[in-house]
């Protein structure tokens, strides 16, 4: 039997551009079989052009290369408007007011889907991860301190300028001695916890390690107490406003596991009746790629 001509096989490409790494996943359009995957370090300090050139290399690495690319989906660490315009992108230098979808469509001559990574993570978890039959979920992604997304029935809610609204991580809760009060993301984010833990103990550790060790390490209890307080306040706010079936906790902080969720629930229930299930995300960072691929497929179908 003659070998299949891979150049005749169209594929979808999902890309998750993060502050420290870029993950890519390509799937064949018809069979949905994964044909390529890679993770590379993000040239975060080198501007938009460096990342686009890196993306060029990844596209050529996929069997069939650029000629077989059918559609592209991209998750970025920052707010994205209805046109695929990135207002800013986290720690990526030069990523301010970037017409990313237009740039990529001109570059590859294929339809492009661009969405905030937290939104992608929520949709990915809804359909492929911790959803477990729930139709209305909320995802407090604590990865790098950004991203909390609402996932009602698809299509998701849209705001005036942004698809699927903004982030609950940008919310603030008044605290004594803080003016202005810190954002939720400033307290529960992975990097914030790591810095506080090192300051408290002199040791370098992950956010999950710090939260877990706090049970036996008094110097870390203040760090964990702040995280629990903010996550429980966020849980109460989400539950009161939206009454979701479940709230999914993802990202580095969530790796502290069920013990952290137990404390968050107990604290939240001290202030309000919480009917939502508190769940841990199952897909991790892969959830961003799942939605990026879904978006690419949607764009391909629309063309």
Short mmCIF file of C-alpha atoms in Angstrom, two decimals:
data_model
loop_
_atom_site.label_atom_id
_atom_site.label_comp_id
_atom_site.label_asym_id
_atom_site.label_seq_id
_atom_site.Cartn_x
_atom_site.Cartn_y
_atom_site.Cartn_z
CA UNK A 1 0.00 0.00 0.00
CA UNK A 2 1.48 3.38 -0.96
CA UNK A 3 2.27 5.78 1.84
CA UNK A 4 -0.19 8.63 2.39
CA UNK A 5 0.95 11.98 1.06
CA UNK A 6 1.01 14.00 4.29
CA UNK A 7 1.12 17.25 2.35
CA UNK A 8 -2.42 16.51 1.14
CA UNK A 9 -3.71 16.20 4.72
CA UNK A 10 -4.96 19.42 6.26
CA UNK A 11 -4.41 20.07 9.94
CA UNK A 12 -5.50 22.46 12.68
CA UNK A 13 -2.88 24.05 14.91
CA UNK A 14 -3.46 25.13 18.50
CA UNK A 15 -0.94 27.41 20.20
CA UNK A 16 -0.73 28.49 23.84
CA UNK A 17 1.60 31.47 24.21
CA UNK A 18 2.62 31.70 27.85
CA UNK A 19 5.02 33.92 29.72
CA UNK A 20 7.60 31.13 30.10
CA UNK A 21 6.74 28.60 27.39
CA UNK A 22 4.87 28.18 24.14
CA UNK A 23 2.95 24.94 23.65
CA UNK A 24 1.72 23.78 20.24
CA UNK A 25 -0.52 20.90 19.21
CA UNK A 26 -1.51 19.95 15.66
CA UNK A 27 -4.38 17.63 14.79
CA UNK A 28 -5.35 16.22 11.44
CA UNK A 29 -8.58 17.85 10.33
CA UNK A 30 -10.55 14.75 9.34
CA UNK A 31 -9.37 12.13 11.82
CA UNK A 32 -8.57 14.55 14.69
CA UNK A 33 -5.41 12.51 15.23
CA UNK A 34 -2.57 14.40 16.89
CA UNK A 35 0.26 14.73 14.37
CA UNK A 36 2.64 17.10 16.17
CA UNK A 37 3.23 18.55 19.63
CA UNK A 38 6.01 20.62 21.15
CA UNK A 39 6.87 23.00 23.97
CA UNK A 40 9.51 25.68 23.65
CA UNK A 41 10.78 28.51 25.80
CA UNK A 42 9.05 31.83 25.18
CA UNK A 43 11.37 34.64 24.05
CA UNK A 44 9.34 36.92 26.32
CA UNK A 45 11.82 39.82 26.25
CA UNK A 46 12.29 39.88 22.47
CA UNK A 47 8.98 41.30 21.29
CA UNK A 48 6.19 40.18 19.00
CA UNK A 49 8.40 39.49 15.99
CA UNK A 50 10.52 36.91 17.81
CA UNK A 51 7.47 34.92 18.85
CA UNK A 52 6.00 35.05 15.35
CA UNK A 53 9.27 33.77 13.89
CA UNK A 54 9.24 30.95 16.41
CA UNK A 55 5.69 30.15 15.34
CA UNK A 56 6.86 30.03 11.72
CA UNK A 57 9.35 27.34 12.69
CA UNK A 58 6.69 25.33 14.49
CA UNK A 59 4.33 25.48 11.53
CA UNK A 60 7.05 24.13 9.26
CA UNK A 61 7.77 21.32 11.73
CA UNK A 62 4.25 19.95 11.37
CA UNK A 63 3.92 17.23 8.68
CA UNK A 64 2.75 19.07 5.57
CA UNK A 65 4.09 22.40 6.80
CA UNK A 66 2.48 25.71 5.98
CA UNK A 67 0.81 24.37 2.83
CA UNK A 68 -1.39 22.00 4.85
CA UNK A 69 -2.34 24.43 7.63
CA UNK A 70 -6.14 24.78 7.55
CA UNK A 71 -6.75 27.07 10.54
CA UNK A 72 -4.94 28.38 13.60
CA UNK A 73 -6.08 28.90 17.18
CA UNK A 74 -4.02 30.94 19.65
CA UNK A 75 -4.32 31.45 23.41
CA UNK A 76 -2.60 34.56 24.77
CA UNK A 77 -2.04 35.76 28.37
CA UNK A 78 -4.10 38.94 28.18
CA UNK A 79 -7.43 40.53 27.22
CA UNK A 80 -8.61 40.03 23.63
CA UNK A 81 -11.48 41.93 21.99
CA UNK A 82 -14.05 40.68 19.47
CA UNK A 83 -11.70 41.28 16.54
CA UNK A 84 -8.78 39.26 17.93
CA UNK A 85 -6.97 42.41 19.02
CA UNK A 86 -4.69 41.82 22.04
CA UNK A 87 -4.72 44.78 24.42
CA UNK A 88 -1.77 43.52 26.45
CA UNK A 89 -0.22 40.14 27.13
CA UNK A 90 1.10 39.63 30.61
CA UNK A 91 4.88 39.51 30.82
CA UNK A 92 5.48 39.55 27.06
CA UNK A 93 7.52 42.62 26.15
CA UNK A 94 6.00 44.79 23.44
CA UNK A 95 2.66 43.01 23.45
CA UNK A 96 0.46 46.08 23.77
CA UNK A 97 -2.36 46.89 21.36
CA UNK A 98 -1.48 44.09 18.92
CA UNK A 99 -3.89 43.17 16.05
CA UNK A 100 -2.83 39.54 16.39
CA UNK A 101 -5.59 37.83 14.44
CA UNK A 102 -5.12 40.16 11.48
CA UNK A 103 -1.35 39.71 11.60
CA UNK A 104 -1.59 35.92 11.65
CA UNK A 105 -4.25 35.74 8.93
CA UNK A 106 -2.05 37.88 6.69
CA UNK A 107 0.98 35.76 7.57
CA UNK A 108 -0.52 32.32 6.94
CA UNK A 109 -3.56 33.05 4.77
CA UNK A 110 -5.83 30.89 6.97
CA UNK A 111 -8.64 31.77 9.41
CA UNK A 112 -7.36 32.48 12.92
CA UNK A 113 -8.99 32.27 16.35
CA UNK A 114 -7.42 34.35 19.14
CA UNK A 115 -8.60 34.19 22.75
CA UNK A 116 -7.39 34.93 26.24
CA UNK A 117 -5.70 31.90 27.77
CA UNK A 118 -7.90 31.86 30.86
CA UNK A 119 -10.98 31.74 28.64
CA UNK A 120 -9.45 28.92 26.63
CA UNK A 121 -8.70 27.04 29.83
CA UNK A 122 -12.27 27.34 31.04
CA UNK A 123 -13.79 26.12 27.79
CA UNK A 124 -11.27 23.29 27.56
CA UNK A 125 -12.12 22.15 31.09
CA UNK A 126 -15.85 22.43 30.40
CA UNK A 127 -15.80 20.11 27.42
CA UNK A 128 -12.82 17.83 28.07
CA UNK A 129 -11.82 18.08 31.72
CA UNK A 130 -13.54 18.56 35.07
CA UNK A 131 -16.95 19.42 33.64
CA UNK A 132 -18.49 16.06 34.63
CA UNK A 133 -21.87 16.89 33.15
CA UNK A 134 -22.11 20.41 34.57
CA UNK A 135 -23.38 23.10 32.22
CA UNK A 136 -22.53 26.15 34.30
CA UNK A 137 -19.03 26.27 35.68
CA UNK A 138 -16.55 28.85 36.88
CA UNK A 139 -12.79 28.48 36.53
CA UNK A 140 -10.50 30.37 38.95
CA UNK A 141 -7.17 29.75 37.20
CA UNK A 142 -4.41 30.71 39.61
CA UNK A 143 -1.60 30.15 37.11
CA UNK A 144 0.64 33.24 37.25
CA UNK A 145 -2.22 34.91 39.08
CA UNK A 146 -4.45 35.50 36.11
CA UNK A 147 -7.70 34.17 34.80
CA UNK A 148 -11.07 33.31 36.19
CA UNK A 149 -13.68 32.50 33.61
CA UNK A 150 -17.40 32.02 33.40
CA UNK A 151 -18.61 29.12 31.28
CA UNK A 152 -22.40 29.10 30.87
CA UNK A 153 -24.07 27.21 28.05
CA UNK A 154 -22.19 27.69 24.80
CA UNK A 155 -21.95 30.26 23.31
CA UNK A 156 -20.52 31.93 26.39
CA UNK A 157 -21.49 35.37 27.59
CA UNK A 158 -19.84 38.29 25.83
CA UNK A 159 -19.24 41.77 27.12
CA UNK A 160 -19.42 45.08 25.27
CA UNK A 161 -15.85 44.84 23.99
CA UNK A 162 -14.55 41.45 25.07
CA UNK A 163 -15.55 37.88 24.25
CA UNK A 164 -16.61 36.05 27.42
CA UNK A 165 -16.08 39.12 29.57
CA UNK A 166 -13.07 40.01 31.72
CA UNK A 167 -11.34 38.27 34.62
CA UNK A 168 -12.41 37.88 38.21
CA UNK A 169 -8.71 37.95 39.02
CA UNK A 170 -8.86 41.69 38.46
CA UNK A 171 -11.44 42.04 41.24
CA UNK A 172 -10.40 43.55 44.55
CA UNK A 173 -11.66 43.01 48.08
CA UNK A 174 -11.10 45.76 50.68
CA UNK A 175 -8.44 44.82 53.21
CA UNK A 176 -7.19 46.71 56.23
CA UNK A 177 -3.95 48.56 55.58
CA UNK A 178 -4.02 48.20 51.79
CA UNK A 179 -4.73 51.25 49.66
CA UNK A 180 -5.50 50.48 46.94
CA UNK A 181 -6.48 46.92 47.85
CA UNK A 182 -4.63 44.17 45.96
CA UNK A 183 -6.29 42.29 43.13
CA UNK A 184 -7.19 38.66 43.72
CA UNK A 185 -4.46 37.71 41.24
CA UNK A 186 -1.88 39.61 43.29
CA UNK A 187 -2.54 37.30 46.24
CA UNK A 188 -3.41 33.85 44.85
CA UNK A 189 -1.09 33.83 41.84
CA UNK A 190 1.70 31.29 41.67
CA UNK A 191 4.51 33.84 41.49
CA UNK A 192 3.10 35.88 44.35
CA UNK A 193 2.95 32.83 46.60
CA UNK A 194 6.48 31.77 45.63
CA UNK A 195 7.89 35.20 46.49
CA UNK A 196 6.10 35.35 49.83
CA UNK A 197 7.16 31.81 50.72
CA UNK A 198 10.81 32.55 49.97
CA UNK A 199 10.62 35.76 51.98
CA UNK A 200 9.13 33.85 54.92
CA UNK A 201 11.44 30.83 54.90
CA UNK A 202 14.44 31.71 52.74
CA UNK A 203 13.71 28.62 50.66
CA UNK A 204 12.70 28.38 47.02
CA UNK A 205 9.55 26.31 46.49
CA UNK A 206 6.53 26.02 44.24
CA UNK A 207 3.22 27.59 45.17
CA UNK A 208 1.70 24.16 45.75
CA UNK A 209 4.59 23.16 48.03
CA UNK A 210 4.23 26.33 50.06
CA UNK A 211 0.51 25.81 50.56
CA UNK A 212 0.94 22.13 51.44
CA UNK A 213 3.88 22.68 53.82
CA UNK A 214 2.00 25.40 55.69
CA UNK A 215 0.20 22.68 57.64
CA UNK A 216 3.47 21.94 59.47
CA UNK A 217 5.38 25.19 58.91
CA UNK A 218 4.10 28.18 60.92
CA UNK A 219 6.13 30.62 58.81
CA UNK A 220 4.01 29.73 55.79
CA UNK A 221 0.64 29.92 57.49
CA UNK A 222 0.23 33.64 56.76
CA UNK A 223 0.79 32.98 53.06
CA UNK A 224 -1.84 30.23 52.98
CA UNK A 225 -4.27 32.23 55.10
CA UNK A 226 -4.23 35.07 52.57
CA UNK A 227 -4.83 32.66 49.68
CA UNK A 228 -7.71 30.95 51.46
CA UNK A 229 -9.28 34.28 52.41
CA UNK A 230 -9.18 35.65 48.87
CA UNK A 231 -10.29 32.44 47.17
CA UNK A 232 -13.17 32.04 49.61
CA UNK A 233 -14.23 35.67 49.05
CA UNK A 234 -14.09 35.07 45.31
CA UNK A 235 -16.12 31.87 45.71
CA UNK A 236 -18.80 33.71 47.67
CA UNK A 237 -18.95 36.51 45.08
CA UNK A 238 -19.21 34.09 42.15
CA UNK A 239 -21.80 31.91 43.88
CA UNK A 240 -23.92 34.88 44.93
CA UNK A 241 -23.90 36.50 41.51
CA UNK A 242 -24.01 33.51 39.15
CA UNK A 243 -25.18 30.46 41.14
CA UNK A 244 -23.00 28.05 39.10
CA UNK A 245 -23.17 24.27 39.43
CA UNK A 246 -19.45 24.08 39.96
CA UNK A 247 -16.32 26.18 40.40
CA UNK A 248 -13.14 24.71 38.92
CA UNK A 249 -9.78 25.65 40.41
CA UNK A 250 -6.85 25.33 38.02
CA UNK A 251 -3.22 26.37 37.65
CA UNK A 252 -0.20 26.03 39.89
CA UNK A 253 -1.95 27.02 43.12
CA UNK A 254 -4.60 24.34 42.65
CA UNK A 255 -1.90 21.65 42.80
CA UNK A 256 -2.12 22.00 46.56
CA UNK A 257 -5.12 19.72 46.08
CA UNK A 258 -8.24 18.88 48.03
CA UNK A 259 -6.86 20.15 51.33
CA UNK A 260 -6.81 23.69 49.96
CA UNK A 261 -10.33 23.36 48.52
CA UNK A 262 -11.60 22.08 51.88
CA UNK A 263 -10.31 25.20 53.64
CA UNK A 264 -11.72 27.47 50.93
CA UNK A 265 -15.16 25.85 51.17
CA UNK A 266 -15.23 26.01 54.97
CA UNK A 267 -14.28 29.69 54.93
CA UNK A 268 -16.78 30.51 52.17
CA UNK A 269 -19.62 28.67 53.92
CA UNK A 270 -18.98 30.72 57.03
CA UNK A 271 -20.19 33.74 55.04
CA UNK A 272 -22.81 32.33 52.66
CA UNK A 273 -24.61 29.18 51.56
CA UNK A 274 -22.45 27.66 48.81
CA UNK A 275 -24.24 25.12 46.63
CA UNK A 276 -21.60 24.92 43.90
CA UNK A 277 -19.20 21.99 43.85
CA UNK A 278 -15.56 23.01 44.17
CA UNK A 279 -13.51 20.99 41.68
CA UNK A 280 -9.87 20.69 40.69
CA UNK A 281 -9.00 21.14 37.02
CA UNK A 282 -7.99 17.92 35.27
CA UNK A 283 -6.28 19.12 32.11
CA UNK A 284 -3.79 21.62 33.46
CA UNK A 285 -2.23 23.81 30.79
CA UNK A 286 -3.46 21.40 28.10
CA UNK A 287 -6.93 22.91 28.45
CA UNK A 288 -5.75 26.06 26.64
CA UNK A 289 -4.67 23.98 23.65
CA UNK A 290 -7.98 22.11 23.55
CA UNK A 291 -9.94 25.32 23.18
CA UNK A 292 -7.42 26.84 20.78
CA UNK A 293 -7.91 23.78 18.56
CA UNK A 294 -11.68 23.99 18.98
CA UNK A 295 -11.57 27.64 17.93
CA UNK A 296 -9.40 26.79 14.93
CA UNK A 297 -11.91 24.14 13.90
CA UNK A 298 -14.77 26.59 14.24
CA UNK A 299 -12.95 29.10 12.05
CA UNK A 300 -12.19 26.41 9.46
CA UNK A 301 -15.85 25.38 9.32
CA UNK A 302 -16.95 28.98 8.88
CA UNK A 303 -14.73 29.58 5.85
#
